[in-house]
Short mmCIF file of C-alpha atoms and ligand atoms in Angstrom, two decimals:
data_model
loop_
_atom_site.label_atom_id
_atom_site.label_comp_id
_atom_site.label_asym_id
_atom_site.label_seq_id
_atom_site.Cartn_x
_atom_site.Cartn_y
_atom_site.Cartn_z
CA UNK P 1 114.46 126.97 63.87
CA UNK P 2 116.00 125.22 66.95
CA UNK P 3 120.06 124.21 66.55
CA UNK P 4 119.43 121.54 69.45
CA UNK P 5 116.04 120.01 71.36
CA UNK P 6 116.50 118.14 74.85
CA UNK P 7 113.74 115.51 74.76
CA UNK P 8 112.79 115.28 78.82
CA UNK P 9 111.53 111.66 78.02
CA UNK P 10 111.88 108.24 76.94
CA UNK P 11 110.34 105.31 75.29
CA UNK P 12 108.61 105.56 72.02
CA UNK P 13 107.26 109.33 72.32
CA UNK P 14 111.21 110.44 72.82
CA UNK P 15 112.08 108.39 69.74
CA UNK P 16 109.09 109.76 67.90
CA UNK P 17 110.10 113.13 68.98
CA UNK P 18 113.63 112.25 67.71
CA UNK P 19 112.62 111.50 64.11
CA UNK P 20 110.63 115.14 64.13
CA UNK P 21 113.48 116.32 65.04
CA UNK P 22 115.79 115.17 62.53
CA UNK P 23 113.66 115.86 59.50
CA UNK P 24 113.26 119.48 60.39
CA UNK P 25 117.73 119.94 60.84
CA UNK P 26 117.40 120.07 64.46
CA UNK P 27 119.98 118.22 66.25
CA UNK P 28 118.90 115.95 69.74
CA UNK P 29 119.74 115.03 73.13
CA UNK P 30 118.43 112.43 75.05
CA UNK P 31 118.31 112.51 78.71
CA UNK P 32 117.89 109.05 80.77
CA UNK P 33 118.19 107.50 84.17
CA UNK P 34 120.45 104.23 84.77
CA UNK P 35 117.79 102.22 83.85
CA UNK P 36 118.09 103.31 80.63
CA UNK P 37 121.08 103.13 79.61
CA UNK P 38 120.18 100.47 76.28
CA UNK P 39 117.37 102.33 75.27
CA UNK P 40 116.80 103.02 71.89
CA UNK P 41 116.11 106.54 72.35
CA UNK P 42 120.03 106.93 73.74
CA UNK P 43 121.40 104.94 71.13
CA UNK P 44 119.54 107.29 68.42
CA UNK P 45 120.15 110.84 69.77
CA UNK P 46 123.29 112.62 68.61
CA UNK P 47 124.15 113.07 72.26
CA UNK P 48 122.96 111.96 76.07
CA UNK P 49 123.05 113.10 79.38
CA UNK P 50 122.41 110.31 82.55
CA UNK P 51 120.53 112.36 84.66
CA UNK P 52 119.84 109.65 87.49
CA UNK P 53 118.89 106.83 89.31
CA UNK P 54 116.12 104.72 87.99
CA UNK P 55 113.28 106.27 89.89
CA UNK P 56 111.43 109.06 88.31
CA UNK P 57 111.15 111.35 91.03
CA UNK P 58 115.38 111.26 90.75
CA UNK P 59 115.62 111.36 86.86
CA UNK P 60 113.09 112.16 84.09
CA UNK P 61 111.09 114.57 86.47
CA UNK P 62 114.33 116.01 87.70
CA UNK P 63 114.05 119.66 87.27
CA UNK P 64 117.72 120.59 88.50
CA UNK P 65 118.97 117.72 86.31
CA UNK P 66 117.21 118.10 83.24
CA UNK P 67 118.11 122.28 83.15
CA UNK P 68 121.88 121.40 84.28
CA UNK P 69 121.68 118.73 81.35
CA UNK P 70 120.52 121.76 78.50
CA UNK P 71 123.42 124.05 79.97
CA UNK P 72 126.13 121.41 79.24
CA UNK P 73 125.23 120.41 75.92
CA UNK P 74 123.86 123.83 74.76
CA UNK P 75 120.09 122.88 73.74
CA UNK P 76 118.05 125.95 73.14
CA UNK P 77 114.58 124.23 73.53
CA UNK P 78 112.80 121.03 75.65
CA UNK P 79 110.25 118.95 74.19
CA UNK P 80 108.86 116.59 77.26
CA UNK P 81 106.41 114.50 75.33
CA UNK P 82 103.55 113.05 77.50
CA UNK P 83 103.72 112.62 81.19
CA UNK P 84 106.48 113.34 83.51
CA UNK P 85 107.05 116.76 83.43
CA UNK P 86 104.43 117.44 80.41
CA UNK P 87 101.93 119.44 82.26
CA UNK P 88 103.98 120.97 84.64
CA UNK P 89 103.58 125.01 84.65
CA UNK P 90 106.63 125.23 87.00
CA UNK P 91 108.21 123.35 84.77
CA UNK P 92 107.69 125.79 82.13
CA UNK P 93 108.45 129.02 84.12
CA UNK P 94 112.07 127.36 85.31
CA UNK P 95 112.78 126.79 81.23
CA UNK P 96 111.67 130.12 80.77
CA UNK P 97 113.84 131.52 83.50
CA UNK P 98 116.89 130.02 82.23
CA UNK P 99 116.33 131.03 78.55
CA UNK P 100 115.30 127.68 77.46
CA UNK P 101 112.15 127.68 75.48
CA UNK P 102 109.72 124.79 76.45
CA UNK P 103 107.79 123.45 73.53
CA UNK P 104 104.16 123.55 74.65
CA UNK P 105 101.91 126.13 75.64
CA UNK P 106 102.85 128.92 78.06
CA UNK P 107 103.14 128.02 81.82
CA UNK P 108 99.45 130.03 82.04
CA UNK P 109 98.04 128.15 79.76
CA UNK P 110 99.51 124.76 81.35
CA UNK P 111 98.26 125.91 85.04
CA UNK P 112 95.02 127.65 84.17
CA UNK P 113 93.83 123.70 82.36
CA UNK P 114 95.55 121.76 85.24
CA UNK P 115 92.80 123.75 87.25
CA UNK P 116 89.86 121.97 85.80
CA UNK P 117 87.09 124.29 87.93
CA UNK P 118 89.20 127.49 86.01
CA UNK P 119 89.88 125.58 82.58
CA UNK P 120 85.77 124.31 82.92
CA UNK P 121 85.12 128.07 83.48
CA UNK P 122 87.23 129.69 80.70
CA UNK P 123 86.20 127.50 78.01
CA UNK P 124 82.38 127.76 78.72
CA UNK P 125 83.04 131.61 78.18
CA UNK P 126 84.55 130.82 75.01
CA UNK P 127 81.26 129.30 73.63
CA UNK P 128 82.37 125.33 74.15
CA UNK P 129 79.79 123.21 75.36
CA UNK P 130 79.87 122.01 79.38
CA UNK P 131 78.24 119.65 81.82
CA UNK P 132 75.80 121.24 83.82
CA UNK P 133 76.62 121.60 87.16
CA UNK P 134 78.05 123.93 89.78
CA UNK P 135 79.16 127.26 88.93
CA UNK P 136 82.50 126.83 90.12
CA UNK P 137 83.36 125.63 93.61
CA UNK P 138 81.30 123.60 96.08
CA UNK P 139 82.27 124.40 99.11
CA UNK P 140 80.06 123.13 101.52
CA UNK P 141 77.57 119.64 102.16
CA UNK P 142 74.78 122.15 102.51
CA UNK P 143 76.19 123.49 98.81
CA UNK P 144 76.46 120.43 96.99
CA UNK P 145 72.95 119.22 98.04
CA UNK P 146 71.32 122.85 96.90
CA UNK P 147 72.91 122.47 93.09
CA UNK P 148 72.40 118.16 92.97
CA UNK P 149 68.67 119.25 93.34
CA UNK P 150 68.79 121.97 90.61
CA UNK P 151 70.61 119.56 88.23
CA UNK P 152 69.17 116.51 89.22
CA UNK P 153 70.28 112.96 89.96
CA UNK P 154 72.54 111.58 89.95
CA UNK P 155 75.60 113.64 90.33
CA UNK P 156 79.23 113.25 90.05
CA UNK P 157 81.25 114.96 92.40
CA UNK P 158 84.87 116.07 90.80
CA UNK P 159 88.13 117.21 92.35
CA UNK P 160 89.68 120.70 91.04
CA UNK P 161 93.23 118.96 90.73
CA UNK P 162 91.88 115.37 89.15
CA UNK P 163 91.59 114.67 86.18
CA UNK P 164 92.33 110.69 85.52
CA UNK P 165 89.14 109.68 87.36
CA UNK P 166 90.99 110.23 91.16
CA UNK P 167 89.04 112.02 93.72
CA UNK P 168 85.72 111.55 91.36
CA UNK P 169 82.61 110.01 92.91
CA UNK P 170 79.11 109.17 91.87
CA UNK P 171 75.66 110.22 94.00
CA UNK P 172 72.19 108.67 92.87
CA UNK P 173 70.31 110.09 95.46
CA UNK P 174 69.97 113.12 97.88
CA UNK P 175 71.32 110.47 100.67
CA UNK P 176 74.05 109.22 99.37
CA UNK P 177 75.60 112.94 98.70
CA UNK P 178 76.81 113.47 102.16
CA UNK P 179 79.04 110.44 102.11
CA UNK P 180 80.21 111.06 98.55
CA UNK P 181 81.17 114.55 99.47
CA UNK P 182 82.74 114.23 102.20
CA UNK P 183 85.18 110.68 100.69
CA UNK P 184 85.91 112.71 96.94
CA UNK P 185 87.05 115.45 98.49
CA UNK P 186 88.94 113.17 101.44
CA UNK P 187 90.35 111.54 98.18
CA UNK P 188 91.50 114.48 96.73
CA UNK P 189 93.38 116.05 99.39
CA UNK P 190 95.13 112.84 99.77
CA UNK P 191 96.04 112.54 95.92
CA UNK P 192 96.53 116.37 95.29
CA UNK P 193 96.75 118.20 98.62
CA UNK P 194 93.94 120.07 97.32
CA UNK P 195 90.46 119.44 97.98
CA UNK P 196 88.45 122.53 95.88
CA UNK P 197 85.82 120.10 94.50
CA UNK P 198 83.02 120.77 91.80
CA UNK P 199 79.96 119.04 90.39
CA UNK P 200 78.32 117.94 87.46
CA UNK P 201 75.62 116.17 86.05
CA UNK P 202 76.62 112.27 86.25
CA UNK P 203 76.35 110.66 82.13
CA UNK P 204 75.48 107.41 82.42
CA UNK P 205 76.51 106.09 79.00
CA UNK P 206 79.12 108.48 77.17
CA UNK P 207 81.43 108.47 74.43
CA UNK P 208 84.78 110.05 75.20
CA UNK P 209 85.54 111.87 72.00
CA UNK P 210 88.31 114.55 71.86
CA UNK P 211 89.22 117.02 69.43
CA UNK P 212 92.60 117.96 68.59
CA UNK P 213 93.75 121.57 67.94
CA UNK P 214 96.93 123.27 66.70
CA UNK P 215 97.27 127.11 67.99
CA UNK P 216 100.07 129.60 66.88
CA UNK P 217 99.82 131.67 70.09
CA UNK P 218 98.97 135.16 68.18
CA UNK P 219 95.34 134.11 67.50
CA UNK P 220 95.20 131.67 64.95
CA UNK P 221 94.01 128.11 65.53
CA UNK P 222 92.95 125.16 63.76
CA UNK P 223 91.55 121.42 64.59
CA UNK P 224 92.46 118.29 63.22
CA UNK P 225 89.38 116.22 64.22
CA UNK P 226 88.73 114.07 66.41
CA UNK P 227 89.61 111.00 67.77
CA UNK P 228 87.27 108.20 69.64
CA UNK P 229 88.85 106.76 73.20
CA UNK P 230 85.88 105.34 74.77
CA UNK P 231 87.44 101.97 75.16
CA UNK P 232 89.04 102.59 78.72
CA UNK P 233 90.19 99.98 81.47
CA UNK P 234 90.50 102.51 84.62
CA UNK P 235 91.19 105.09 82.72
CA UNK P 236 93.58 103.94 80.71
CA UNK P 237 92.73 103.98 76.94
CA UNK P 238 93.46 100.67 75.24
CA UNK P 239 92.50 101.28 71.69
CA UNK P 240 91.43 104.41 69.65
CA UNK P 241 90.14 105.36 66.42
CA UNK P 242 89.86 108.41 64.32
CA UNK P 243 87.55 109.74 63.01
CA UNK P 244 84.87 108.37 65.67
CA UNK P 245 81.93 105.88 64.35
CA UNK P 246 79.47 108.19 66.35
CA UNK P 247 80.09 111.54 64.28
CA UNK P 248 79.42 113.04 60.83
CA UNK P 249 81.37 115.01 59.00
CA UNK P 250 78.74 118.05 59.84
CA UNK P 251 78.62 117.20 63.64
CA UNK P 252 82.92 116.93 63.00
CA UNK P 253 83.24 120.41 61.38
CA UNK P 254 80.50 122.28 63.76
CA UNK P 255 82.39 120.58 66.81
CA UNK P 256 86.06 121.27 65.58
CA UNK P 257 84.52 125.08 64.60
CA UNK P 258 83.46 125.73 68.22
CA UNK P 259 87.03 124.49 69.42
CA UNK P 260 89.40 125.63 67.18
CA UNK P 261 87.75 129.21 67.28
CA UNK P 262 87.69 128.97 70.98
CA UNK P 263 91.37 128.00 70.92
CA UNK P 264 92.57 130.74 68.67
CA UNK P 265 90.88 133.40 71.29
CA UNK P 266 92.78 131.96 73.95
CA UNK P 267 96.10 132.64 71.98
CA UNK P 268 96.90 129.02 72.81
CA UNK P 269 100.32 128.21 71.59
CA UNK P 270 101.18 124.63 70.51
CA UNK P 271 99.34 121.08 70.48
CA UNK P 272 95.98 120.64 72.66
CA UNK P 273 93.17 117.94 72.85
CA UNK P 274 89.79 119.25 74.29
CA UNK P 275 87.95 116.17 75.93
CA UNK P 276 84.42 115.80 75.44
CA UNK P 277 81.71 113.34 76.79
CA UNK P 278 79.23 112.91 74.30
CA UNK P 279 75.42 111.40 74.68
CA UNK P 280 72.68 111.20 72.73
CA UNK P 281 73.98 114.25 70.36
CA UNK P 282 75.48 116.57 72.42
CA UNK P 283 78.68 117.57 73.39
CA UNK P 284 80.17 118.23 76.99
CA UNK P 285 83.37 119.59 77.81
CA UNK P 286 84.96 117.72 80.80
CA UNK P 287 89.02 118.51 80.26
CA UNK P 288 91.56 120.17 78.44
CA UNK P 289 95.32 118.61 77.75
CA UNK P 290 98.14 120.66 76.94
CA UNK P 291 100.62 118.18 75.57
CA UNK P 292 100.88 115.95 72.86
CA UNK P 293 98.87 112.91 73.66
CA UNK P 294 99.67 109.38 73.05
CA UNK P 295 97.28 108.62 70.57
CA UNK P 296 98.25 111.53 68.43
CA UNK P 297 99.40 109.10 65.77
CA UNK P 298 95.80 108.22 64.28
CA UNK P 299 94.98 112.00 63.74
CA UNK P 300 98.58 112.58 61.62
CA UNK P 301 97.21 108.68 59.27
CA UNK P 302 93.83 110.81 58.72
CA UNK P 303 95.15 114.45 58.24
CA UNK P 304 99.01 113.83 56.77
CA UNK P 305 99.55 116.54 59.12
CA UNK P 306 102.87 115.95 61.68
CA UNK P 307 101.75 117.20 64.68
CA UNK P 308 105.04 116.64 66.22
CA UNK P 309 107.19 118.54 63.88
CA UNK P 310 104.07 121.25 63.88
CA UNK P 311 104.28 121.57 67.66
CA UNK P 312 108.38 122.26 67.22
CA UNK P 313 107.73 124.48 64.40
CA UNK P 314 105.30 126.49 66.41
CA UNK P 315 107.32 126.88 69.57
CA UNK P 316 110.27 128.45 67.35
CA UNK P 317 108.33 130.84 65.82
CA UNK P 318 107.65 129.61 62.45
CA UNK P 319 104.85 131.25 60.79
CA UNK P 320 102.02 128.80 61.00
CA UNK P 321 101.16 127.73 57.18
CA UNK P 322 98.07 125.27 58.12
CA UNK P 323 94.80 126.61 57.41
CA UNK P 324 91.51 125.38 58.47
CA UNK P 325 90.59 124.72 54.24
CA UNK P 326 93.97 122.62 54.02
CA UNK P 327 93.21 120.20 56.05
CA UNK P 328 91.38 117.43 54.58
CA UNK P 329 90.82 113.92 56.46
CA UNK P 330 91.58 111.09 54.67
CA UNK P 331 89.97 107.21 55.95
CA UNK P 332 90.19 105.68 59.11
CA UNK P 333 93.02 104.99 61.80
CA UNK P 334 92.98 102.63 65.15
CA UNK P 335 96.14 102.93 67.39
CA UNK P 336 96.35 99.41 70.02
CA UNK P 337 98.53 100.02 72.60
CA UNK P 338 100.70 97.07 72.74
CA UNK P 339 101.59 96.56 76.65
CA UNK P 340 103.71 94.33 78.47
CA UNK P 341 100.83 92.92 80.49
CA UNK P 342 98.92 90.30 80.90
CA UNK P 343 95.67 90.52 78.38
CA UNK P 344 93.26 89.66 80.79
CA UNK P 345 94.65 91.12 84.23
CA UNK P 346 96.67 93.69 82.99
CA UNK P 347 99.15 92.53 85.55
CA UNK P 348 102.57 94.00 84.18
CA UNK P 349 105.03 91.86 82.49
CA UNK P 350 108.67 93.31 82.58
CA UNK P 351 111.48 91.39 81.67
CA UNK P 352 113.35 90.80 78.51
CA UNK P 353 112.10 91.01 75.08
CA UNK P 354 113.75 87.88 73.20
CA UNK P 355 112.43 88.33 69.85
CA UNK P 356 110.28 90.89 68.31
CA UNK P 357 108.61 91.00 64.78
CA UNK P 358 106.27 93.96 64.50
CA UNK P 359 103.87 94.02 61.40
CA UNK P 360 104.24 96.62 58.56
CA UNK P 361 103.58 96.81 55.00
CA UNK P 362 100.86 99.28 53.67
CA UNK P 363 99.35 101.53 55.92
CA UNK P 364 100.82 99.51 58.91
CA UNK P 365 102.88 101.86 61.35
CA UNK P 366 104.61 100.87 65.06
CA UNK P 367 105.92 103.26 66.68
CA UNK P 368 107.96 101.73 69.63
CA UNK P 369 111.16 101.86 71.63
CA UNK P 370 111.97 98.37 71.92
CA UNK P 371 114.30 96.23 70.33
CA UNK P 372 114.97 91.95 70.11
CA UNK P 373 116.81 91.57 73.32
CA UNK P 374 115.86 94.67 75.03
CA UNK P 375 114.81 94.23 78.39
CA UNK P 376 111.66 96.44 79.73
CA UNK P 377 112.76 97.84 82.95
CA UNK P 378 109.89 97.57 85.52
CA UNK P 379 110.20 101.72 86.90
CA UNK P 380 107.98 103.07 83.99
CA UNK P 381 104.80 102.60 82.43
CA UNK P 382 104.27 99.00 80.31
CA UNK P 383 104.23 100.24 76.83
CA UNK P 384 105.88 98.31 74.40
CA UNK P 385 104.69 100.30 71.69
CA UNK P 386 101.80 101.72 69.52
CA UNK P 387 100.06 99.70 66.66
CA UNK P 388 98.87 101.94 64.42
CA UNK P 389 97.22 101.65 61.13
CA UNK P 390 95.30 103.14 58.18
CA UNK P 391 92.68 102.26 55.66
CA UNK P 392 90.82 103.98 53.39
CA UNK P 393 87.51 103.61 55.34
CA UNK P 394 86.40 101.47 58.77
CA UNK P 395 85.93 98.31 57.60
CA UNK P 396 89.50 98.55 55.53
CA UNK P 397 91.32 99.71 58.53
CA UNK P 398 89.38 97.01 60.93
CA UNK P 399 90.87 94.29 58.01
CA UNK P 400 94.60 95.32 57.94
CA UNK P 401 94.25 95.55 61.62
CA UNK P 402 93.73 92.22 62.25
CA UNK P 403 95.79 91.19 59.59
CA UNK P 404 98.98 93.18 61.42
CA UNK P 405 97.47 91.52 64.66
CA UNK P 406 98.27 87.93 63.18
CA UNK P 407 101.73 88.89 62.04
CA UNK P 408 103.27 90.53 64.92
CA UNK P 409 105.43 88.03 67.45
CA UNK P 410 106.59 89.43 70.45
CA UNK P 411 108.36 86.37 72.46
CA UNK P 412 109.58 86.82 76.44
CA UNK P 413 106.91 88.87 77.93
CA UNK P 414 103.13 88.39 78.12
CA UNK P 415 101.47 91.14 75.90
CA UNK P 416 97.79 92.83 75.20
CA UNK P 417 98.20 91.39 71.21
CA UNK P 418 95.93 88.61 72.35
CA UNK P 419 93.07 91.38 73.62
CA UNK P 420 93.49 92.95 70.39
CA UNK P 421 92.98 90.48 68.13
CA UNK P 422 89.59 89.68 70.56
CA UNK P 423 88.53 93.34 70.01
CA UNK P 424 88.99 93.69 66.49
CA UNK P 425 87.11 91.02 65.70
CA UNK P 426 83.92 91.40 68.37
CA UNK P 427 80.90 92.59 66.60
CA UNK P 428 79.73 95.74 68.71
CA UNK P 429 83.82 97.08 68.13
CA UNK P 430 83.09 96.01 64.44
CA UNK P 431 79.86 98.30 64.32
CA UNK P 432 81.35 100.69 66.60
CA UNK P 433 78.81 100.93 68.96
CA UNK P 434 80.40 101.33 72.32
CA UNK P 435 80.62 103.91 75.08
CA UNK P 436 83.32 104.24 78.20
CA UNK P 437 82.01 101.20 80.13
CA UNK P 438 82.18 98.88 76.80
CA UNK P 439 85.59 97.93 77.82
CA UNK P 440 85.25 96.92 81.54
CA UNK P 441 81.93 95.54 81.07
CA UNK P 442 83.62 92.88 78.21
CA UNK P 443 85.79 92.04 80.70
CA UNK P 444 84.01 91.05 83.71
CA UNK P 445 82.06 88.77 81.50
CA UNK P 446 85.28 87.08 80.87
CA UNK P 447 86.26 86.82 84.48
C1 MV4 C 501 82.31 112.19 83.78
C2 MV4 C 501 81.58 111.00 83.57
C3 MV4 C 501 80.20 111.09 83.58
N1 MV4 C 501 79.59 112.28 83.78
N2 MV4 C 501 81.64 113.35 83.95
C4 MV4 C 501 86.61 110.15 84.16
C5 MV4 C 501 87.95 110.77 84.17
C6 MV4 C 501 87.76 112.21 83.97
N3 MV4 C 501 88.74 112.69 83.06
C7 MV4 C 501 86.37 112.40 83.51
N4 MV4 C 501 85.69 111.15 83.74
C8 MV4 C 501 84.35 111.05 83.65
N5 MV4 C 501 83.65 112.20 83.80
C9 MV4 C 501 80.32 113.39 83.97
N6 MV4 C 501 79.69 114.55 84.18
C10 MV4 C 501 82.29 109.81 83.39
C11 MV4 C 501 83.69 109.82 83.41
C12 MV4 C 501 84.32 108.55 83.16
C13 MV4 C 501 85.08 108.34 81.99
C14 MV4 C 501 85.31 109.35 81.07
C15 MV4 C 501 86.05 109.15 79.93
C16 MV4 C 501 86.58 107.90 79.68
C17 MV4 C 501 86.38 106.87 80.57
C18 MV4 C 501 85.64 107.07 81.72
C19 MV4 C 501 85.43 106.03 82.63
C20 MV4 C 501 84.69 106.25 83.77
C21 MV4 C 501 84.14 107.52 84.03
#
């Protein structure tokens, strides 16, 4: 095992990092940028390291900074959470280089799914489900109107380097195409200074359902279900579930089967989440991510597995114990991502925190950086922190849910508890019968 992890992050996912760490002996250092000099995950790490001004460009995605920071206090590994420098395969060659080992999958891995024509390619190979579409690149006007007519309208025109909806655009008809062409790829090249662009069959009313896997790099690989985030506003996800309303346990265990066995071919190494649009029965892969995501939380309330300490335990070498037949899911979970934001604008909210009261009790969990007092700087994303809770099916989870909902206070900034306690109480989120334009459509009808 690990003497000491850097955690290149902040927020709740550094503290939640933290707290793996400790349990499995490992000692911590936080890094952080001026802004952060109160937060909790400082004031929790056995040591820090400032590492810059407020802006992340200068601090948490400092690459200089972050290995200078490992040299001086003599962490042997980096665990960088979500965003920032998460998906980052240069990133993971530079720890490499300087003997560091970054906890994630190898840099090929990383690059080879940040390239979503290669990762689109690699996985269909390995017998997971894709959108039809082009075989690989579109190069050309003439191109892109020769495979819309072989897959039919309407299409969806898709940038190599996206991923988050950017440089994406929608054609219904044969004359429309030229225009959406020509402004995706514009788009792209702007956003990504690439503008290799793909196509696929446009699905008009999805779920987004993605399974979660756990590789040991040598050929073994398991998945831990999956978890529903269909309810989006511009790609954000607002509130997941696990397991998702849509799926059986049959439809769960062939899907996860395909995946995981997929997954151990590849030798992946660490945590992944396989994306998947899903309509009327089927499965489509649209995107693989190769970092922990936010919303791991609900998947460790259904399968008791921590896929935190897992993903340490797997980057220093530990035998992998898991085994598909161990794992065993267990009720229902919903994570609400509490955000300092307006609940019907979404406009952010910094500013300081003068009293919080988070629910908790049985099967109640919050997983959050904050503090009474603290005050949210406004450099970084607006997440106060994660609701997450458990019940021993839907409708038990849905019940303690809104019961946490009515007990938490959060006094100083405007938060999304209001939206939440809307949501959890509308009857199509009750039934669970919603797809990736629930969210937005709800919404507009209140504006
Ligand atoms: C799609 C799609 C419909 N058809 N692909 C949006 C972000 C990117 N990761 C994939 N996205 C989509 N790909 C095909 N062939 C619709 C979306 C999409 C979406 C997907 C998941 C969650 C929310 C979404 C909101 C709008 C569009």
């Amino acid at each position: 095992m690990f003497d000491k992890v850097l955690i290149a992050n902040r927020g709740e996912i550094a503290l939640r990092i933290q707290r793996a760490c400790r349990e499995l002996g490992v000692k911590t250092v936080a890094v952080h940028s001026t802004a952060d000099n109160d937060a909790m995950h400082v004031r929790l790490a056995d040591e820090s390291v400032c590492i810059g001004p407020p802006k992340p460009a200068d601090s948490y995605l400092n690459i200089p900074a972050l290995i200078a920071a490992c040299e001086i206090t003599g962490a042997d590994a980096i665990h960088p959470g979500y965003g920032f420098l998460s998906e980052n395969a240069r990133f993971a060659d530079i720890c490499s280089e300087h003997g560091i080992k970054f906890i994630g999958p190898s840099a090929e891995h990383i690059r080879l799914m940040g390239d979503k024509i290669a990762a689109k390619e690699t996985v269909k190979k390995l017998g997971i489900p894709v959108v039809p579409g082009s075989d690989g690149e579109v190069k050309t006007e003439a191109e892109a109107l020769k495979v819309a007519e072989e897959t039919g309208y309407p299409v969806l025109i898709k940038a190599a380097a996206g991923g988050g909806g950017r440089g994406m655009k929608v054609a219904a008809t044969a004359e429309a195409l030229p225009h959406a062409f020509a402004t995706a790829r514009a788009e792209s090249k702007a956003a990504f200074g690439d503008d290799a662009m793909y196509m696929e069959k446009y699905l008009g009313q999805p779920r987004h359902i993605e399974v979660q896997v756990l590789g040991d790099g040598k050929g073994h690989a398991i998945h831990l279900g999956e978890r529903d985030c269909s309810l989006q506003r511009r790609h954000q996800k607002v509130l997941e579930e696990a397991p998702s309303p849509a799926l059986n346990n049959s439809q769960r265990a062939e899907i996860g089967g395909i995946v995981s066995k997929a997954i151990a071919e590849m030798h992946y190494e660490g945590a992944g989440t396989v994306e998947f649009l899903y309509e009327n029965g089927e499965f489509f892969f649209i995107e693989m991510n190769t970092r922990v995501q936010v919303e791991h939380p609900i998947t460790e309330m259904i399968t008791g597995i921590n896929i935190v300490a897992e993903q340490i335990r797997i980057a220093a070498d530990v035998p992998m114990r898991l085994k598909q037949e161990d794992i065993r899911f267990t009720g229902h979970s919903i994570e609400c991502r509490i955000n300092a934001e307006h609940p019907t604008n979404f406009m952010p909210c910094p500013g300081r925190i003068n009293n919080i009261h988070p629910p908790g009790g049985f099967g109640v969990r919050f997983d959050s950086g904050v503090y009474s007092g603290y005050f949210i700087p406004p450099y970084y994303d607006s997440l106060i922190g994660k609701l997450i809770v458990h019940g021993l099916n839907r409708n038990e989870c849905l019940m303690r849910l809104r019961r946490s909902l009515d007990e938490f206070v959060i006094d100083g900034v405007e938060t999304t508890i209001p939206l939440f306690r809307e949501l959890a109480t509308h009857p199509e989120i009750i039934d669970g019968v919603y797809n990736i334009h629930w969210l937005e459509k709800y919404l507009d009808n209140l504006a």
